[in-house]
mmCIF file of C-alpha atoms and ligand atoms in Angstrom:
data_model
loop_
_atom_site.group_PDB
_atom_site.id
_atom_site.type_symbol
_atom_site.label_atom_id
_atom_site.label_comp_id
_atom_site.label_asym_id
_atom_site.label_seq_id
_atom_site.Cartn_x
_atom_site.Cartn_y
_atom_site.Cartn_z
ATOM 1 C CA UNK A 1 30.699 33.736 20.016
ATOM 2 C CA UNK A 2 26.972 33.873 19.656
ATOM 3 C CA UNK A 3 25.547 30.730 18.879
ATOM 4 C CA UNK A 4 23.269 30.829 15.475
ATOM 5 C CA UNK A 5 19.556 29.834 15.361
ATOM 6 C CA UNK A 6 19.106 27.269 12.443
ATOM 7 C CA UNK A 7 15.908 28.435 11.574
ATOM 8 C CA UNK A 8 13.772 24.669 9.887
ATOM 9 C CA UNK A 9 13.121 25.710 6.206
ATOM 10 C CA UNK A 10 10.700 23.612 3.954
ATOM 11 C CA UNK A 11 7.701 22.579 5.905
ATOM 12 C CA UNK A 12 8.444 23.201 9.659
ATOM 13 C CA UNK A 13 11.852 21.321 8.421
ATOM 14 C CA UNK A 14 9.980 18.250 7.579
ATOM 15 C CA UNK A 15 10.601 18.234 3.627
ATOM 16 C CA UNK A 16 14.202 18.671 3.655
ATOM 17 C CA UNK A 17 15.323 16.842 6.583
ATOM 18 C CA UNK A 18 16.482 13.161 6.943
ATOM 19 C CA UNK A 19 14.679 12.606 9.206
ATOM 20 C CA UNK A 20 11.390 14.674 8.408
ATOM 21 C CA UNK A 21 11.173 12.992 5.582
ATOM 22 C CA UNK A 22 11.587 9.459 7.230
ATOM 23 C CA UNK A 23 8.080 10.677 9.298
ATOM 24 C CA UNK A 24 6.491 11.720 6.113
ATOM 25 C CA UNK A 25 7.548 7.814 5.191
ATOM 26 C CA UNK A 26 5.916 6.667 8.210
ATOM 27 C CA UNK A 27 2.637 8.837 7.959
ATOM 28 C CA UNK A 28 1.571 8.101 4.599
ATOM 29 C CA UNK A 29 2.645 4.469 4.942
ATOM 30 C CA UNK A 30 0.456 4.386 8.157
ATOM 31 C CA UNK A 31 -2.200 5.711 5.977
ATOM 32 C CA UNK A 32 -2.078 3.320 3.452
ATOM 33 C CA UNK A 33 -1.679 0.500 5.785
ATOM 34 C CA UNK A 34 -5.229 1.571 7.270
ATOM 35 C CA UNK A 35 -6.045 1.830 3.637
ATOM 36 C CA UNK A 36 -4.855 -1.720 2.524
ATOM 37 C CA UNK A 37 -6.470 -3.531 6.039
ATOM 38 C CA UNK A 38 -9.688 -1.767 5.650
ATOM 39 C CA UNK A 39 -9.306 -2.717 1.582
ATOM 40 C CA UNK A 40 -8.755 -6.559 2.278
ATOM 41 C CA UNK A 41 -11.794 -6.234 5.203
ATOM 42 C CA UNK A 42 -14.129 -4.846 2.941
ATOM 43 C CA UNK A 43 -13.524 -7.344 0.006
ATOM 44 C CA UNK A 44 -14.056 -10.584 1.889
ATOM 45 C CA UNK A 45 -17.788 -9.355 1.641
ATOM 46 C CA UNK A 46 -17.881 -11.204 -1.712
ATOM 47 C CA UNK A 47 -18.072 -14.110 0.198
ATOM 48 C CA UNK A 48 -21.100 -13.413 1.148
ATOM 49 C CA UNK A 49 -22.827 -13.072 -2.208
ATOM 50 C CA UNK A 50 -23.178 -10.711 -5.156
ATOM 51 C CA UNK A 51 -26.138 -8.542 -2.940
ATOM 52 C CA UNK A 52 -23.982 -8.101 -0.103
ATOM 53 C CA UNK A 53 -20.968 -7.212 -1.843
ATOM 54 C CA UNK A 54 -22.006 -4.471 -4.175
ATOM 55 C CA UNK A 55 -24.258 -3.280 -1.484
ATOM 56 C CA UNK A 56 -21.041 -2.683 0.436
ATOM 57 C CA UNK A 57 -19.332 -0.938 -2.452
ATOM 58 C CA UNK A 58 -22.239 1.244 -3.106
ATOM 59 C CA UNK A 59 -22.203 2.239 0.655
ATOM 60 C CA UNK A 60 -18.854 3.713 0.188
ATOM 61 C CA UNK A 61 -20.168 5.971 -2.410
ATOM 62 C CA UNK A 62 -23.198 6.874 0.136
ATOM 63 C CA UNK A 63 -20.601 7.225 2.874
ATOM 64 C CA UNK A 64 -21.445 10.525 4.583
ATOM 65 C CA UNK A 65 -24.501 11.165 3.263
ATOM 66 C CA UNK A 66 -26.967 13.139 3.287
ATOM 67 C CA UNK A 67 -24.848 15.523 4.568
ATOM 68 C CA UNK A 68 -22.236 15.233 2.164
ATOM 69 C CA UNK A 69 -23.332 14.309 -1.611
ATOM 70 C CA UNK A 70 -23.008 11.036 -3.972
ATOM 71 C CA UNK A 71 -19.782 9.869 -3.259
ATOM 72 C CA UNK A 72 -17.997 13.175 -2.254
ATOM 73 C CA UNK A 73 -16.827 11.809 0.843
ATOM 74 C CA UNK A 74 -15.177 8.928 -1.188
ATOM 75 C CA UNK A 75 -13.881 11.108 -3.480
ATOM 76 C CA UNK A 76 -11.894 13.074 -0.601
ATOM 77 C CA UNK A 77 -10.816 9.535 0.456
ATOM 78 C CA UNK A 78 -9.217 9.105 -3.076
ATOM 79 C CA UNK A 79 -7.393 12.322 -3.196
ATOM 80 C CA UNK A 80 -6.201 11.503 0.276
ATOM 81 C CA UNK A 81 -4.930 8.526 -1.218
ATOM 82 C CA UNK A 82 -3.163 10.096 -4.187
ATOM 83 C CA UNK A 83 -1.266 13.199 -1.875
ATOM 84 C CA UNK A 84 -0.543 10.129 0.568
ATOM 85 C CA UNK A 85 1.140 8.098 -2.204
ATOM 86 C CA UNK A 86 3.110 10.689 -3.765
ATOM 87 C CA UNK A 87 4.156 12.059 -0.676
ATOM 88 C CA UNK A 88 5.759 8.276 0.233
ATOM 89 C CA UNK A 89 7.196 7.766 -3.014
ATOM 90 C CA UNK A 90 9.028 11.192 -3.601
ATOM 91 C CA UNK A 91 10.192 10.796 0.114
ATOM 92 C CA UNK A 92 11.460 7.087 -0.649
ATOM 93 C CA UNK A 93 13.694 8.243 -3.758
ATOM 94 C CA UNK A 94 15.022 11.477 -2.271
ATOM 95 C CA UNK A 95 16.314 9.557 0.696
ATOM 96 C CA UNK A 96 17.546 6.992 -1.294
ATOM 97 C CA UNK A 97 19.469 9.677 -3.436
ATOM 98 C CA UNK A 98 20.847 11.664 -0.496
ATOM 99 C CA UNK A 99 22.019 8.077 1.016
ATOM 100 C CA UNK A 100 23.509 7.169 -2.444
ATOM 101 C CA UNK A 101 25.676 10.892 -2.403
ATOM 102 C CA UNK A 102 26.748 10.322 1.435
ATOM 103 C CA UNK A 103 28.108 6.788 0.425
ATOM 104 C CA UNK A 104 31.529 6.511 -0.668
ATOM 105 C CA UNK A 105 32.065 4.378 -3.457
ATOM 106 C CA UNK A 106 34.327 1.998 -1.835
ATOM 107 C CA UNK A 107 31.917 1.087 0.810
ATOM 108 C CA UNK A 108 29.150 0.166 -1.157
ATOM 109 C CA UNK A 109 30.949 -2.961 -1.507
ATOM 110 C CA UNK A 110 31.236 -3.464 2.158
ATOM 111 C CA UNK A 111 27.361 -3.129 2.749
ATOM 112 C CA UNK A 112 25.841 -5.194 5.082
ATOM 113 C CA UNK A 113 23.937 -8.378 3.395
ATOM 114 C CA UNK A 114 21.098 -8.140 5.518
ATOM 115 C CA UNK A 115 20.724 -4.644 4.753
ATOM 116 C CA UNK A 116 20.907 -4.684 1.306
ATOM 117 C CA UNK A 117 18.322 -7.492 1.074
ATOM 118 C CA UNK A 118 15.916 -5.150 3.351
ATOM 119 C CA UNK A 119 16.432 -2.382 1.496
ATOM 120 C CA UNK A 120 16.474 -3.643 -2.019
ATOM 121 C CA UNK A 121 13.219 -5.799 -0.896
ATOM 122 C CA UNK A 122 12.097 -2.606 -0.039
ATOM 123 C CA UNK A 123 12.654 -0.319 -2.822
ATOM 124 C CA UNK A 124 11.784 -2.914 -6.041
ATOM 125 C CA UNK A 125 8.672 -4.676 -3.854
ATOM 126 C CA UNK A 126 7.691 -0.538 -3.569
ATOM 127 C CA UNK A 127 7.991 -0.100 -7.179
ATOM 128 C CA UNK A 128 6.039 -3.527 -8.008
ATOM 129 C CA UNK A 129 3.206 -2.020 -5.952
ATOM 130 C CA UNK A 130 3.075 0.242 -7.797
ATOM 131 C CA UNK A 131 2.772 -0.544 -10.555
ATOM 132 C CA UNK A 132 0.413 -3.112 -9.568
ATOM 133 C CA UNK A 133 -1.949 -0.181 -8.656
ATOM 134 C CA UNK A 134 -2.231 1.269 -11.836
ATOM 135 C CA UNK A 135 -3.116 -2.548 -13.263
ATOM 136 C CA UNK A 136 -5.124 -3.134 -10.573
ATOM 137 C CA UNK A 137 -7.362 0.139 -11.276
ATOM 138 C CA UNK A 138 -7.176 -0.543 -14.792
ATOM 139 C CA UNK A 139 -8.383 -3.873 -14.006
ATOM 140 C CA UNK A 140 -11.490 -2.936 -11.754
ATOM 141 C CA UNK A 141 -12.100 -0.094 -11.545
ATOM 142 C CA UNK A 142 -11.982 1.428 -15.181
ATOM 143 C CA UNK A 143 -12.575 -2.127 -16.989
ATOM 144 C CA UNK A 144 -9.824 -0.754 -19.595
ATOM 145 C CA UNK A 145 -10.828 -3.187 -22.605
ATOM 146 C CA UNK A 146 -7.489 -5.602 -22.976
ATOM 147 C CA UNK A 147 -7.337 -5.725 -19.191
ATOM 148 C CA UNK A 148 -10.636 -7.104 -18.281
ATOM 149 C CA UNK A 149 -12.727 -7.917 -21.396
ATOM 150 C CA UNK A 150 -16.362 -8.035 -19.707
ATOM 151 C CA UNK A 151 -16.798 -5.182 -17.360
ATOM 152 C CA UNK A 152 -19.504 -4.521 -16.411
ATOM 153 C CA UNK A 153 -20.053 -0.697 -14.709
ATOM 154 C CA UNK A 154 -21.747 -0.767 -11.591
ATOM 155 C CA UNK A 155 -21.699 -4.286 -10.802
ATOM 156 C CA UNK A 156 -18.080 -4.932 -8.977
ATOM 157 C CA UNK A 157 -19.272 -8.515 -8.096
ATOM 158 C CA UNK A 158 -18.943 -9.684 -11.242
ATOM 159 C CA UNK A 159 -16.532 -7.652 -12.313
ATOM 160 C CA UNK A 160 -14.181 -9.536 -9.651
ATOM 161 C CA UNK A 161 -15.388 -12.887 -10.416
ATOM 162 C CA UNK A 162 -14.987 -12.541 -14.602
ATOM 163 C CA UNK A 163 -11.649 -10.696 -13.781
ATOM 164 C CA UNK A 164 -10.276 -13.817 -12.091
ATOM 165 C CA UNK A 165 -11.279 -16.254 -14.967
ATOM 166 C CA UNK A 166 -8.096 -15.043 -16.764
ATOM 167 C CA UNK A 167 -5.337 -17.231 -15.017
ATOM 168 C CA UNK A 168 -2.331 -14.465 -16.085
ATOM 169 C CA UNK A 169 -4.506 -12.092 -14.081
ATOM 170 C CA UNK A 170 -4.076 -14.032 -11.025
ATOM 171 C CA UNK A 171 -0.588 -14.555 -11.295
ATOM 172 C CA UNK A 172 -0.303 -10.850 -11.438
ATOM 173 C CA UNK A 173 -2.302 -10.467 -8.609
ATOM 174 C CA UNK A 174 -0.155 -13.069 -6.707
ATOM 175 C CA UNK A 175 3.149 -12.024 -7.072
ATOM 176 C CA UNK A 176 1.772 -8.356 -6.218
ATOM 177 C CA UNK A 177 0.659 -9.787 -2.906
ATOM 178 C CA UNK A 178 3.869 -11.110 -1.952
ATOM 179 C CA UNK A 179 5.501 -8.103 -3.004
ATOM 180 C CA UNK A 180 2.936 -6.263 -0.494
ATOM 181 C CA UNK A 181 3.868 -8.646 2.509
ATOM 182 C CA UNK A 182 7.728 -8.155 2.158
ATOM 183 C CA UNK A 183 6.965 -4.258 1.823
ATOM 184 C CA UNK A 184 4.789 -4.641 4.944
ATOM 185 C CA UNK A 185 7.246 -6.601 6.562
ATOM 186 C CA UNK A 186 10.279 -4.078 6.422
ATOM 187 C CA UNK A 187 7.600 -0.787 6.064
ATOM 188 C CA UNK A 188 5.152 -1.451 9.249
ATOM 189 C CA UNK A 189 9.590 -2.322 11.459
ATOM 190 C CA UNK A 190 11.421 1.120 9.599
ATOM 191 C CA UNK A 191 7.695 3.200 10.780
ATOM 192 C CA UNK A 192 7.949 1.792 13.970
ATOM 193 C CA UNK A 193 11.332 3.008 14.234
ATOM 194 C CA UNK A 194 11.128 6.487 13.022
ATOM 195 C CA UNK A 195 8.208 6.921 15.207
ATOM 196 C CA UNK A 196 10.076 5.960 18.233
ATOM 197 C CA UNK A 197 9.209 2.295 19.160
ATOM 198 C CA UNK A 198 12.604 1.937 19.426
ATOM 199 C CA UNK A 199 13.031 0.591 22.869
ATOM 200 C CA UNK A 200 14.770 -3.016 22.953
ATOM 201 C CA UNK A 201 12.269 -4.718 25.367
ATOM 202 C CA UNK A 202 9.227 -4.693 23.083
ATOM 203 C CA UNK A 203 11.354 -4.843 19.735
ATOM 204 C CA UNK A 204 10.290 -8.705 19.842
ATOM 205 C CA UNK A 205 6.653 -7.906 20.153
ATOM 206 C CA UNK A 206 6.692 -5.018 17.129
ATOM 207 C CA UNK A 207 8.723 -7.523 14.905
ATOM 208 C CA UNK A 208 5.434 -9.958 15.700
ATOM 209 C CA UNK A 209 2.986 -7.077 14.995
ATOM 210 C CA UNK A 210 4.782 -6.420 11.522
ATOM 211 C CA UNK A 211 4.990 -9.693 10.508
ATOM 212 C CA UNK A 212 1.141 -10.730 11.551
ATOM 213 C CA UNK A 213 0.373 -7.213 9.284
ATOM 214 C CA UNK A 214 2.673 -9.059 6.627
ATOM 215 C CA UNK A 215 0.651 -11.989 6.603
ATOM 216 C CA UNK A 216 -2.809 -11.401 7.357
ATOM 217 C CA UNK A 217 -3.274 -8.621 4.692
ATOM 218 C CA UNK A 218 -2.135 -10.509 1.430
ATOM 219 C CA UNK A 219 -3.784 -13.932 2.863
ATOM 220 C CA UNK A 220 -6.322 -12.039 3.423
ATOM 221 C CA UNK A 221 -6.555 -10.354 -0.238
ATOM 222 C CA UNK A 222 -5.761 -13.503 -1.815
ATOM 223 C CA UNK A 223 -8.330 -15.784 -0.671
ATOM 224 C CA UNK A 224 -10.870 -13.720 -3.123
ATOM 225 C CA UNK A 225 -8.727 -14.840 -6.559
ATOM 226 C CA UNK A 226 -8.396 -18.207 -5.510
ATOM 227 C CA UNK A 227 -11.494 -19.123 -4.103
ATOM 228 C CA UNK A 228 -12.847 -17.482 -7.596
ATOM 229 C CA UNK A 229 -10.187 -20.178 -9.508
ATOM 230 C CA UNK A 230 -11.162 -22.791 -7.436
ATOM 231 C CA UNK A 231 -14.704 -22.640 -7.751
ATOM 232 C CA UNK A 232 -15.867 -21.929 -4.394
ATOM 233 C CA UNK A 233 -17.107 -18.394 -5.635
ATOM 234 C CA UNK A 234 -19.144 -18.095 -9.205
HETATM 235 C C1 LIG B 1 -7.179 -9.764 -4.574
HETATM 236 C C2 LIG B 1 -6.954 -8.545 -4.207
HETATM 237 C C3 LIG B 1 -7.853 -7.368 -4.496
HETATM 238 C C4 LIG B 1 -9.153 -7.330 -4.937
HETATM 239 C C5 LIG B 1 -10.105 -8.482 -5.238
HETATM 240 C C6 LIG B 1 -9.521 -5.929 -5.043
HETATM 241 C C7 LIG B 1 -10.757 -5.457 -5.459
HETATM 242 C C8 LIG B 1 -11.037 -4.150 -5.783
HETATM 243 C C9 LIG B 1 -12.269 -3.684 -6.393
HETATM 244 C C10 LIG B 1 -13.453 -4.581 -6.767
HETATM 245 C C11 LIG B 1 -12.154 -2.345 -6.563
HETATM 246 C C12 LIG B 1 -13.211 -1.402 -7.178
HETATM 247 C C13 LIG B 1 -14.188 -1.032 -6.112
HETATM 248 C C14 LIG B 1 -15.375 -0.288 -6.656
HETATM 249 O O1 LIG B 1 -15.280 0.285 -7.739
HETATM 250 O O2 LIG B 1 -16.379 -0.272 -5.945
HETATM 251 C C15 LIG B 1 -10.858 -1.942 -6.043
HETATM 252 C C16 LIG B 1 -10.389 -0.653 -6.009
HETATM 253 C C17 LIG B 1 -9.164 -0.293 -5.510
HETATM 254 N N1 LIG B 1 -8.196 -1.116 -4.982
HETATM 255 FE FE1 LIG B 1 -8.319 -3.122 -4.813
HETATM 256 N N2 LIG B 1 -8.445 -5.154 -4.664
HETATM 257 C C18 LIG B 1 -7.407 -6.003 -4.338
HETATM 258 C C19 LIG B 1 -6.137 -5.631 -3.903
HETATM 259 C C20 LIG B 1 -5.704 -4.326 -3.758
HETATM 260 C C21 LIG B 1 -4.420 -3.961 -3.229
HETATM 261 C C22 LIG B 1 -3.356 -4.946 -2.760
HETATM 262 C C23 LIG B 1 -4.370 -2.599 -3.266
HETATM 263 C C24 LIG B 1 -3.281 -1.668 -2.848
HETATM 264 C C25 LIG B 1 -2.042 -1.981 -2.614
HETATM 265 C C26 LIG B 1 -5.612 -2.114 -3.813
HETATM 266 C C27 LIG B 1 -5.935 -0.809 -4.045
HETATM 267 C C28 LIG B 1 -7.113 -0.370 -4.614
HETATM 268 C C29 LIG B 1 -7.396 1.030 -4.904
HETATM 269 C C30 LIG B 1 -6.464 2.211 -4.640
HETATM 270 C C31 LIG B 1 -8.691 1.078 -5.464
HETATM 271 C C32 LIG B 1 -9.467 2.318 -5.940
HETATM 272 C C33 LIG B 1 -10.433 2.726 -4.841
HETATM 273 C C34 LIG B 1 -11.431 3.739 -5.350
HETATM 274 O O3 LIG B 1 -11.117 4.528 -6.206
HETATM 275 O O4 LIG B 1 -12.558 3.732 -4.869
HETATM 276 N N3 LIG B 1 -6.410 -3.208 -4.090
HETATM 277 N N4 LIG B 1 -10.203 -3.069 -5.586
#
């Protein structure tokens, strides 16, 4: 008998496969890994002074220029963002539903501990993000009054420093930050295996590589709120 061509359908196969959509995990999450490193980077800059630091911030809107206009080339950074984001989250939950139908009921009892805790880890730490995201843009980058009371448009030095006054704001900020190192953690390992890092002899070195990502990103984040609490920064 003939043997039949399986033609992919959806994108090249990617958007309706198991594993296509475990690379269109890994992309975007690579993406916003760049994204979150370059983030943390950029906002130690308020360390060195209200000049410096919304000099920076205004050089992202000037990025490009002159060939490309006020803050176009940001703006294609922000919609790369967005597609990036959806893209991982619809991915996420339609994997997680097509793993939930596969399952027979009587072995989700017999699940793994350790798996459960990575996935679970995974999937609420995910959804804390976020949600965090929409807080945090609501916190500096809109100024929505309730959220931060003395915005100030235009002047994101202050804008950090008065929006880390408000002690509930930090805690948010905090827990969001762990949250982003567990996601990290089990992302930066589940990327590295879809994308084929699989081999056993550098498994130890990728494990170090995710966890260093783990840690130096929300250290890195969180040493803006707290040197703002603690006085160091005014
Ligand atoms: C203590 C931690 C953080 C601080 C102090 C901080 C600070 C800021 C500031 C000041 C802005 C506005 C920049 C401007 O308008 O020029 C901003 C925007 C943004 N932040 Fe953060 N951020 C933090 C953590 C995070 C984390 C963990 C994420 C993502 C997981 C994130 C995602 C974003 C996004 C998506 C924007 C909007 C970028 C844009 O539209 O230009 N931030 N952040």
């Amino acid at each position: 008998m003939q043997a039949q061509r399986v033609l992919p359908t959806g994108l090249l196969g990617l958007t309706n496969s198991t594993i296509g959509k475990k690379v269109i995990m890994a992309v975007t999450g690579l993406v916003w890994i760049g994204f979150v490193a370059f983030h943390m980077y950029g906002n130690l800059k308020v360390f060195q002074g209200a000049e410096y630091f919304n000099h920076y911030s205004e050089g992202l809107r000037e990025l490009g220029g002159p060939i490309f206009g006020y803050a176009h080339l940001l703006w294609v950074a922000r919609i790369g963002l967005i597609v990036t984001i959806v893209l991982h989250v619809w991915a996420a939950v339609s994997l997680y539903r097509r793993a939930a139908k596969a399952r027979p009921r009587s072995y989700e009892m017999q699940r793994t501990v350790q798996a459960n805790y990575a996935s679970i880890t995974i999937r609420y730490g995910g959804l804390v993000i976020f949600l965090f995201i929409l807080f945090h843009l609501m916190h500096l980058t809109w100024g929505v009054p309730g959220v931060h009371n003395s915005f100030v448009h235009g002047d994101p030095y202050a804008n950090v420093v008065s929006g880390f006054q408000s002690i509930p704001a930090v805690i948010v900020y905090m827990l969001a930050l762990t949250a982003l190192g567990f996601h990290l953690f089990h992302g930066t390992w589940s990327m590295f295996q879809t994308l084929g890092f699989n081999n056993k002899s550098y498994d130890r070195a990728l494990r170090g590589l995710a966890l260093a990502l783990a840690l130096i990103v929300p250290i890195g984040f969180a040493t803006v709120p707290l040197a703002i609490v603690f006085g160091f920064v005014s």
